[in-house]
mmCIF file of C-alpha atoms in Angstrom:
data_model
loop_
_atom_site.group_PDB
_atom_site.id
_atom_site.type_symbol
_atom_site.label_atom_id
_atom_site.label_comp_id
_atom_site.label_asym_id
_atom_site.label_seq_id
_atom_site.Cartn_x
_atom_site.Cartn_y
_atom_site.Cartn_z
ATOM 1 C CA MET A 1 56.466 128.000 67.211
ATOM 2 C CA ASN A 2 53.470 126.488 68.587
ATOM 3 C CA ARG A 3 54.678 123.447 67.198
ATOM 4 C CA ILE A 4 57.775 123.726 69.979
ATOM 5 C CA ILE A 5 55.365 124.678 72.680
ATOM 6 C CA LEU A 6 53.312 121.310 71.985
ATOM 7 C CA LEU A 7 56.425 119.188 72.028
ATOM 8 C CA LEU A 8 57.183 120.941 75.668
ATOM 9 C CA VAL A 9 53.775 120.504 76.793
ATOM 10 C CA PHE A 10 54.065 117.026 74.991
ATOM 11 C CA GLY A 11 57.039 115.801 76.645
ATOM 12 C CA LEU A 12 55.720 117.703 80.482
ATOM 13 C CA PHE A 13 52.421 115.529 79.733
ATOM 14 C CA LEU A 14 54.927 112.108 79.306
ATOM 15 C CA SER A 15 56.991 113.710 82.881
ATOM 16 C CA CYS A 16 54.442 113.824 84.890
ATOM 17 C CA GLN A 17 52.558 110.798 83.660
ATOM 18 C CA ASN A 18 55.428 109.102 84.298
ATOM 19 C CA THR A 19 56.213 110.047 87.882
ATOM 20 C CA ALA A 20 52.774 109.322 88.829
ATOM 21 C CA GLN A 21 53.535 105.847 87.456
ATOM 22 C CA ILE A 22 56.196 105.692 89.908
ATOM 23 C CA ASN A 23 54.122 107.190 93.288
ATOM 24 C CA SER A 24 51.881 104.242 91.907
ATOM 25 C CA LYS A 25 54.031 101.733 92.049
ATOM 26 C CA LEU A 26 55.631 103.111 95.250
ATOM 27 C CA LYS A 27 52.731 103.385 97.037
ATOM 28 C CA GLU A 28 51.874 99.694 96.647
ATOM 29 C CA VAL A 29 55.420 98.854 98.167
ATOM 30 C CA ILE A 30 54.723 101.395 101.420
ATOM 31 C CA ASN A 31 51.071 99.682 101.808
ATOM 32 C CA ALA A 32 52.100 96.088 101.215
ATOM 33 C CA ASP A 33 51.938 93.572 104.133
ATOM 34 C CA PRO A 34 55.766 93.113 105.989
ATOM 35 C CA ILE A 35 57.699 90.160 104.841
ATOM 36 C CA GLN A 36 59.310 88.531 107.992
ATOM 37 C CA VAL A 37 62.464 87.116 107.613
ATOM 38 C CA PRO A 38 62.956 84.012 109.502
ATOM 39 C CA LEU A 39 66.163 83.370 111.991
ATOM 40 C CA GLU A 40 68.731 81.315 110.159
ATOM 41 C CA ASN A 41 71.883 79.791 113.015
ATOM 42 C CA GLY A 42 69.918 81.717 115.616
ATOM 43 C CA LYS A 43 70.374 85.299 114.254
ATOM 44 C CA ALA A 44 67.715 87.930 113.158
ATOM 45 C CA LYS A 45 68.486 90.600 110.040
ATOM 46 C CA ALA A 46 67.395 93.760 110.128
ATOM 47 C CA TYR A 47 67.132 96.369 107.222
ATOM 48 C CA PHE A 48 68.153 99.905 106.718
ATOM 49 C CA ALA A 49 68.476 103.226 104.242
ATOM 50 C CA SER A 50 70.322 106.165 105.219
ATOM 51 C CA GLY A 51 72.542 107.929 102.738
ATOM 52 C CA CYS A 52 75.328 106.240 101.382
ATOM 53 C CA PHE A 53 75.105 102.758 102.601
ATOM 54 C CA TRP A 54 79.406 102.803 102.739
ATOM 55 C CA CYS A 55 78.696 105.096 105.792
ATOM 56 C CA VAL A 56 76.018 102.596 107.323
ATOM 57 C CA GLU A 57 77.930 99.412 106.960
ATOM 58 C CA ALA A 58 80.779 100.731 109.079
ATOM 59 C CA VAL A 59 78.215 102.245 111.483
ATOM 60 C CA TYR A 60 76.406 99.055 112.309
ATOM 61 C CA GLU A 61 79.528 96.294 112.025
ATOM 62 C CA SER A 62 81.201 98.590 114.968
ATOM 63 C CA VAL A 63 77.960 97.069 117.247
ATOM 64 C CA LYS A 64 78.772 94.588 119.395
ATOM 65 C CA GLY A 65 76.069 91.781 118.474
ATOM 66 C CA VAL A 66 76.088 92.324 114.909
ATOM 67 C CA ASP A 67 77.923 89.488 112.781
ATOM 68 C CA GLU A 68 77.498 91.308 108.956
ATOM 69 C CA VAL A 69 76.573 94.145 107.230
ATOM 70 C CA ILE A 70 75.962 93.871 103.686
ATOM 71 C CA ASN A 71 75.175 96.471 101.328
ATOM 72 C CA GLY A 72 72.219 96.440 98.844
ATOM 73 C CA TYR A 73 68.850 98.060 97.594
ATOM 74 C CA SER A 74 65.486 98.054 98.985
ATOM 75 C CA GLY A 75 62.407 100.218 98.775
ATOM 76 C CA GLY A 76 61.514 100.254 95.205
ATOM 77 C CA HIS A 77 59.359 98.771 92.766
ATOM 78 C CA THR A 78 61.962 97.098 90.061
ATOM 79 C CA LYS A 79 63.233 94.004 90.444
ATOM 80 C CA ASN A 80 67.398 93.302 90.390
ATOM 81 C CA PRO A 81 68.386 96.665 90.768
ATOM 82 C CA SER A 82 71.744 98.029 90.231
ATOM 83 C CA TYR A 83 74.472 100.935 91.681
ATOM 84 C CA GLU A 84 73.441 102.633 88.010
ATOM 85 C CA SER A 85 69.505 102.145 87.761
ATOM 86 C CA SER A 86 69.064 102.974 91.152
ATOM 87 C CA ASN A 87 71.107 106.087 91.090
ATOM 88 C CA THR A 88 68.517 107.573 88.521
ATOM 89 C CA GLY A 89 66.065 108.008 91.339
ATOM 90 C CA ARG A 90 63.680 106.069 88.802
ATOM 91 C CA THR A 91 63.569 102.579 90.446
ATOM 92 C CA GLY A 92 62.391 103.817 93.384
ATOM 93 C CA HIS A 93 64.973 102.213 95.500
ATOM 94 C CA ALA A 94 67.291 102.880 97.926
ATOM 95 C CA GLU A 95 70.963 102.077 99.279
ATOM 96 C CA ALA A 96 70.328 100.264 102.352
ATOM 97 C CA VAL A 97 71.896 97.073 104.328
ATOM 98 C CA GLU A 98 70.905 94.223 105.883
ATOM 99 C CA VAL A 99 72.118 93.443 109.165
ATOM 100 C CA ILE A 100 72.790 90.213 110.573
ATOM 101 C CA TYR A 101 72.976 90.244 114.468
ATOM 102 C CA ASP A 102 72.822 88.520 117.242
ATOM 103 C CA PRO A 103 68.850 89.288 119.054
ATOM 104 C CA ASN A 104 70.505 87.582 122.539
ATOM 105 C CA ILE A 105 73.282 90.160 122.631
ATOM 106 C CA VAL A 106 71.704 93.447 120.509
ATOM 107 C CA GLY A 107 67.583 93.982 120.307
ATOM 108 C CA PHE A 108 66.102 95.743 117.167
ATOM 109 C CA SER A 109 65.126 98.555 119.565
ATOM 110 C CA THR A 110 68.570 99.302 119.998
ATOM 111 C CA LEU A 111 69.513 99.168 115.960
ATOM 112 C CA VAL A 112 66.861 101.823 115.487
ATOM 113 C CA ASP A 113 68.898 103.605 118.354
ATOM 114 C CA VAL A 114 71.588 103.238 116.725
ATOM 115 C CA TYR A 115 70.145 104.084 113.220
ATOM 116 C CA PHE A 116 69.320 107.646 114.566
ATOM 117 C CA ALA A 117 72.008 108.340 116.279
ATOM 118 C CA SER A 118 74.153 107.885 113.322
ATOM 119 C CA GLN A 119 73.191 110.205 110.898
ATOM 120 C CA ASN A 120 70.880 113.881 110.955
ATOM 121 C CA PRO A 121 67.630 113.078 111.338
ATOM 122 C CA THR A 122 66.215 115.555 109.798
ATOM 123 C CA GLN A 123 67.744 115.681 106.293
ATOM 124 C CA VAL A 124 65.371 114.796 103.923
ATOM 125 C CA ASN A 125 66.350 113.034 100.338
ATOM 126 C CA GLY A 126 70.004 112.031 101.238
ATOM 127 C CA GLN A 127 72.864 112.435 104.222
ATOM 128 C CA GLY A 128 75.231 114.886 103.926
ATOM 129 C CA PRO A 129 76.902 115.205 100.436
ATOM 130 C CA ASP A 130 74.472 112.485 99.115
ATOM 131 C CA ARG A 131 71.449 113.872 97.471
ATOM 132 C CA GLY A 132 68.733 111.739 95.800
ATOM 133 C CA SER A 133 65.753 109.726 96.524
ATOM 134 C CA GLN A 134 68.342 107.080 96.123
ATOM 135 C CA TYR A 135 69.896 108.202 99.384
ATOM 136 C CA ARG A 136 66.559 108.465 101.451
ATOM 137 C CA SER A 137 66.608 107.582 104.880
ATOM 138 C CA ILE A 138 64.161 104.553 105.327
ATOM 139 C CA ILE A 139 63.613 101.946 108.270
ATOM 140 C CA PHE A 140 61.993 98.445 107.315
ATOM 141 C CA TYR A 141 59.966 96.612 109.595
ATOM 142 C CA GLN A 142 59.155 93.291 109.520
ATOM 143 C CA ASN A 143 55.482 92.814 111.550
ATOM 144 C CA ASP A 144 53.967 94.704 114.132
ATOM 145 C CA GLU A 145 56.183 95.073 117.093
ATOM 146 C CA GLN A 146 58.967 96.060 115.146
ATOM 147 C CA LYS A 147 56.685 99.341 112.971
ATOM 148 C CA GLN A 148 55.736 100.518 116.701
ATOM 149 C CA ILE A 149 59.276 100.491 118.323
ATOM 150 C CA ILE A 150 60.278 102.305 115.132
ATOM 151 C CA LEU A 151 56.862 104.616 115.256
ATOM 152 C CA LYS A 152 57.477 105.575 118.828
ATOM 153 C CA LYS A 153 60.729 106.115 118.551
ATOM 154 C CA LYS A 154 60.247 108.226 115.711
ATOM 155 C CA GLU A 155 57.856 110.667 117.996
ATOM 156 C CA ALA A 156 59.786 110.932 120.495
ATOM 157 C CA LEU A 157 62.486 112.564 118.504
ATOM 158 C CA THR A 158 60.505 114.505 116.744
ATOM 159 C CA LYS A 159 59.492 115.907 119.984
ATOM 160 C CA LYS A 160 63.133 116.624 120.982
ATOM 161 C CA LEU A 161 64.531 118.084 118.389
ATOM 162 C CA LYS A 162 61.313 119.892 118.368
ATOM 163 C CA GLY A 163 61.177 119.172 113.994
ATOM 164 C CA LYS A 164 59.774 116.777 111.351
ATOM 165 C CA ILE A 165 62.090 113.684 111.197
ATOM 166 C CA ALA A 166 62.993 112.661 107.570
ATOM 167 C CA ALA A 167 63.113 108.754 107.717
ATOM 168 C CA GLU A 168 60.629 107.132 106.234
ATOM 169 C CA VAL A 169 58.757 103.878 107.048
ATOM 170 C CA TYR A 170 58.486 100.659 105.094
ATOM 171 C CA PRO A 171 57.364 97.213 105.365
ATOM 172 C CA PHE A 172 59.964 95.297 104.426
ATOM 173 C CA GLN A 173 59.471 93.668 101.260
ATOM 174 C CA LYS A 174 63.208 92.293 99.408
ATOM 175 C CA PHE A 175 66.310 93.250 99.555
ATOM 176 C CA TRP A 176 68.666 93.105 96.627
ATOM 177 C CA VAL A 177 72.071 92.816 97.619
ATOM 178 C CA ALA A 178 74.677 95.456 95.427
ATOM 179 C CA GLU A 179 77.982 94.477 93.430
ATOM 180 C CA ASP A 180 80.713 92.950 94.962
ATOM 181 C CA TYR A 181 83.100 95.931 94.980
ATOM 182 C CA HIS A 182 80.222 97.997 97.061
ATOM 183 C CA GLN A 183 81.014 95.424 99.828
ATOM 184 C CA ASN A 184 83.473 96.195 103.519
ATOM 185 C CA TYR A 185 83.716 99.294 101.091
ATOM 186 C CA GLU A 186 85.470 101.377 103.779
ATOM 187 C CA ARG A 187 87.696 98.514 105.394
ATOM 188 C CA LEU A 188 88.781 97.743 101.621
ATOM 189 C CA HIS A 189 89.473 100.795 100.930
ATOM 190 C CA PRO A 190 90.498 103.256 103.705
ATOM 191 C CA ASN A 191 91.869 106.055 101.872
ATOM 192 C CA ASN A 192 89.936 106.084 99.963
ATOM 193 C CA GLY A 193 88.527 110.570 99.643
ATOM 194 C CA TYR A 194 85.137 109.704 100.456
ATOM 195 C CA ILE A 195 85.577 107.115 102.947
ATOM 196 C CA ARG A 196 88.213 109.425 104.908
ATOM 197 C CA ASN A 197 86.473 112.565 104.654
ATOM 198 C CA VAL A 198 82.795 111.632 104.645
ATOM 199 C CA SER A 199 82.554 108.029 105.846
ATOM 200 C CA ILE A 200 85.250 108.074 108.979
ATOM 201 C CA PRO A 201 84.292 111.273 110.364
ATOM 202 C CA ARG A 202 80.575 110.097 110.166
ATOM 203 C CA LEU A 203 81.045 106.894 112.093
ATOM 204 C CA LYS A 204 83.268 108.698 115.189
ATOM 205 C CA ARG A 205 80.348 110.851 115.451
ATOM 206 C CA PHE A 206 78.090 107.882 115.813
ATOM 207 C CA GLN A 207 80.837 106.105 118.233
ATOM 208 C CA ALA A 208 81.026 109.272 120.372
ATOM 209 C CA LYS A 209 77.353 109.395 120.723
ATOM 210 C CA MET A 210 76.661 105.303 121.458
ATOM 211 C CA PRO A 211 79.963 104.491 123.013
ATOM 212 C CA GLU A 212 77.687 101.610 125.546
ATOM 213 C CA VAL A 213 76.945 99.583 121.954
ATOM 214 C CA LEU A 214 80.545 98.906 120.734
ATOM 215 C CA LYS A 215 82.563 96.076 119.686
ATOM 216 C CA LYS A 216 85.604 96.484 121.683
ATOM 217 C CA GLY A 217 88.179 98.481 120.048
ATOM 218 C CA GLY A 218 84.636 100.095 118.301
ATOM 219 C CA HIS A 219 85.093 97.541 115.221
#
């Protein structure tokens, strides 16, 4: 009996030690200096995590001024994360999107408004049925100007909703592109059960909130 108790205590110790190491690594990510992504052919890039990236991809692709949205992983402390590894919650990464946009048509501030309007901003560690740290909400900033925009909008939303806003604010470090089969998922799989029952309703709720930012035809 004593041996079983010792094994349980030892197992708990290792688990706590592992969690502490992961938390320490995440703190390094959160406290790092942001990396500025340069314009490419006049186009800028912004990074957001807000639950399942299939949903977020569809939302941002419906916004005028957005050229392309790429699904991937960001916010963690491991290299080359995969769908399987990020789903363990041990890599620190969240499902994220890279939004490639024309800053002459849509600004970063509007993209942040889109972010908050397209989710339940008070849900911690997930959106809708998707739960876990890999689905947590994160807004990534590349410079102090972007950071201040995010913080002011988050503070205003906190006052409006009279509750805590779940979105974390991280300095951008690295975006890892997800597997090919995750790209353009809603467009390529319109009859998928998750797409029909979760992604499309979420997209339509957002479109009803911010019709002024939508591309003609809404997509």
